[in-house]
Structure formats: structure tokens, C-alpha cells
Amino acid sequence: MAERLLIVEDEGTLSDSLKRVLSREGYEVDTVASAEEALQKLGGEIYDLIITDIILPAMDGIELLRAVRELAQEQIVIVMTAYASLDTAIGALKAGAFDYILKPIIHEEIKQVVKNALMQKTLRAENALLKKQIWEDHDFGTIVGNSAALRSILEEVKKIANTKSNVLLLGETGTGKELFARVIHHNSERKDMPFVPINCSAIPENLMESELFGHLKGAFTGALASKKGLFEEADRGTVFLDEIGDLGLPLQAKLLRVIDDLEIRPIGGVQSKKVDIRFIAATNRDITRAVKEGTFREDLYYRINVITLKLPPLRELGDDIKMLAQYYLEKYANDIRKTVKHIDGTAMSLLLNYSWPGNVRELKNIIERAVLITDSNTIFPEHLNEGILASEPFTNEALGKALSISDYTREFILRHQQNNTEQKIADMLGITRKALWEKRKKLGISRK
């Protein structure tokens, strides 16, 4: 759809000329001869851009600009002025105009200014959408699950999100430590400032100091230009130090000074700079053991674990595995536009009984792969990774025999009823207890 422009100009010849020029550029252009007419138009129409002369009968262009800004704060306005009223045009910029154009109007100039203004409008809209998406991606609703363990963690996160306290996140690899760090940041007063994730195990030790603190030109061989460090980039925001247990002792000492003094000094610099940073650290290591062994500074440990949250492994979250699996199924199906909607009861049983050494990260990868390779609207056991199939000997054996669904269900119930309740068997098959009773009756299986 073509962008809509409104030209406010009482000189008919100029107004017609501008309309012809801008219409040829593909814009939909309306014209009015006064500010009052413009406001009437704006009462019922939406325009992407307004171009107004400053000198108008009755209400002038500056008054129109102020009135427009009251109606729509984000409305983009360009003003036109003669040399004699250049100071007034500069005043219009201070009042919120996007730009001004001097008369006599040069067609190529106004086409470029209009193009720039509309590009700015697009960028504003994209930034607003991005902020909305960031917020939606990191509100509390993005942490899927209803287990007691997860609810307890979420309650703690809600309490501490809007404080200034440093946080230490503990948990196995893949438990979602960075997601929780982002949720904490985006629900704090720092949400509009940078969130800077730093993987302490991914950056070589000889480069880490420069990455964190920055350096001045000529500070060392190869420093051909000054570079701002990540800590300075994060000023007034949050730094997420992932795998902090892998940070070497010399850098631990320098990090401790930053946390204590909230000052940084780039390599080669002689003056320190004040920064305002909240630190969230994470590790999958036994950090207290590292302190006892002398590989992690005790004083740094106490600075970063003002608040400690231990994230549970996926295998301890019970039916949350179902919710997460369905969540990622819908997400990846939507991403690649496939109509995959269900997870077969047997496949779900495999997911529930798997040990999940890679936690949520592993579950995401498995569901993404399954969505990609299935040719139906359902994920079946054969779409899961071999590791999961091998973890359930009966299922692996049954798949090898190519049993029918009825025969498989019969064998499954017989095999599992020895050590499981009716509710557990129903859950493993992804059906209700009533449906399980009906299957028993149909297949001639009695309860033991």
C-alpha cells in the first residue's frame, strides 16, 4: 500500500507542483490550503507524513505542528520555509519537526527528504515491534511449566527481578539459565537498557580482558584502534556472565574490583570510568567446591551470589515435559509452516521416561527435528532420536518388529502394568483412564 502524504500549502501553484512530483514517486498525496483544513483532515484520516509551509493564513505552520503533536506524538512533519524565516524553521525542529526545506523547492531535495522521513518512520515502527517482541519473549509467560519446582523458582524471580542485587544461577547445562537471566532483566527497571551476555568459556583467556574492559589504540601489538569493552557497552544495563566458573583467577580479581567499585579502565588507559551494571552470573559447576579448591575466589563468590537460584533439571519437572514438548512443537511447526499438531501417546511416553542429560536444550532440538521430518500432523516414536528410542528397550524392540498399533498397545500395557498404576499407564499412552479401560476391554487384557 502506498504511503499517504498531506501537503499544507496556501500557494496553489506550489501545492499542485509538489503533488505531481510526489505522486510520480508512488505516494498517495492530498493537499489543503490551511492549518484548519489540515486538522479537519487529520480528524478522520491517517497520514504517514505531513509537509507544511510555516507561513499560512490564520494558524501558522508552527502552531499546526504543535497541534498535530498533541493529536499524534509520533506523527512525522516536514516544514517548508523561505530564507527569511530560517530561525523559525530551526524553532520548528526544536518543536518536533523531522526536517525543514528551504524555498524555492528543489524537487530532488524534497524527494530525498520525504524518503528519509518515511524510512525513519519505518525504523521507529520496527523498533517498537522489536521492543514488543522482546518483552513478549521474556515475560514470565515464556517460562513454560506448572510443576511445584518451577513455580517456586518463578516466585523468587518475581521478587528479585526489580532489585539491584546480583544473582547467581546454578543448574545443569541446558536448564535455561540465560532465559531466566533475560526474564530477570526484562522485568526490571533496566529493561530498556542493554542486556549483554558473555560466555566466559567461549572467549580465549588472552582476549578476555580486552573484550570486557576495552583498550586504547596502541595499547598492545595489533591494537590499531581504540575499542569499547563489553562492560562499558552494558552501562545502566545487565551483564550476564555465563559459565563464570571457567573464568581465570587473574580476571576474577579484576571482575571483583568492577563489582566493588563500579569502575572500569580500558587496557592502556590511565583514567577509570564509572559504570552502572547489574551482574547475573551462571555456572553448571559446583562453585563452592571450586572455592574450597582455590580455583574460584571466595570474595568474588560472595559478591555474585547475593541471590542464588538453582534451576531444576528437566527430568525432575514431571508433566512439565509434556507442556514444553507441545510448546516447542507449536513453535517450530509455526516457524516452518507445517501442520504438525500432536505427539503420539507412545512418543510422549518416551519423552516422559527419558533422562534428559541435555535438559530443555536437548528437548528443543529433538522436537525441532521431529517436526522437520514427520510427513503427518503427528510426531510418532520413529521421528525421535535414536538415543531416546534406545532408552526404552520395549519400544525399540517393538519398532523393530513393526507391530501394528493394536498389537503394540497390547504389548505395552502388558509390559508396564506390572510396576505402574493405571493412571501412570494412561499418562504414558497419552490417554485418559477411561480410554485405557476401553482399550483393555477391546484387547481382552485383564488388570493384574
Short mmCIF file of C-alpha atoms in Angstrom, two decimals, residues 168 205 244-261 281 283 285-306:
data_model
loop_
_atom_site.label_atom_id
_atom_site.label_comp_id
_atom_site.label_asym_id
_atom_site.label_seq_id
_atom_site.Cartn_x
_atom_site.Cartn_y
_atom_site.Cartn_z
CA LEU A 168 23.85 -16.40 40.70
CA GLU A 205 41.74 -16.06 28.11
CA ILE A 244 31.64 -17.86 35.31
CA GLY A 245 33.31 -20.87 36.90
CA ASP A 246 35.61 -21.03 33.85
CA LEU A 247 36.98 -17.51 34.40
CA GLY A 248 40.70 -17.49 35.28
CA LEU A 249 41.90 -16.19 38.66
CA PRO A 250 43.59 -13.02 37.31
CA LEU A 251 40.36 -11.92 35.61
CA GLN A 252 38.36 -12.92 38.68
CA ALA A 253 40.35 -10.31 40.63
CA LYS A 254 39.63 -7.62 38.03
CA LEU A 255 35.95 -8.55 37.90
CA LEU A 256 35.77 -8.29 41.68
CA ARG A 257 37.09 -4.72 41.50
CA VAL A 258 34.44 -3.79 38.90
CA ILE A 259 31.68 -5.20 41.09
CA ASP A 260 33.02 -3.42 44.18
CA ASP A 261 33.85 -0.02 42.65
CA ALA A 281 26.22 -14.98 36.73
CA THR A 283 27.52 -21.88 36.17
CA ARG A 285 29.91 -26.29 38.21
CA ASP A 286 29.99 -26.89 41.95
CA ILE A 287 31.13 -23.36 42.74
CA THR A 288 31.51 -23.94 46.50
CA ARG A 289 33.84 -26.83 45.76
CA ALA A 290 35.83 -24.60 43.41
CA VAL A 291 36.18 -22.07 46.26
CA LYS A 292 37.49 -24.77 48.59
CA GLU A 293 39.94 -25.98 45.92
CA GLY A 294 41.20 -22.45 45.36
CA THR A 295 40.15 -22.21 41.70
CA PHE A 296 37.47 -19.61 42.41
CA ARG A 297 37.90 -16.57 44.66
CA GLU A 298 35.83 -16.71 47.82
CA ASP A 299 35.32 -12.92 47.92
CA LEU A 300 34.05 -12.92 44.32
CA TYR A 301 31.72 -15.80 45.13
CA TYR A 302 30.11 -13.78 47.90
CA ARG A 303 29.71 -10.75 45.61
CA ILE A 304 27.93 -12.62 42.82
CA ASN A 305 25.64 -14.82 44.92
CA VAL A 306 23.73 -12.17 46.81
#
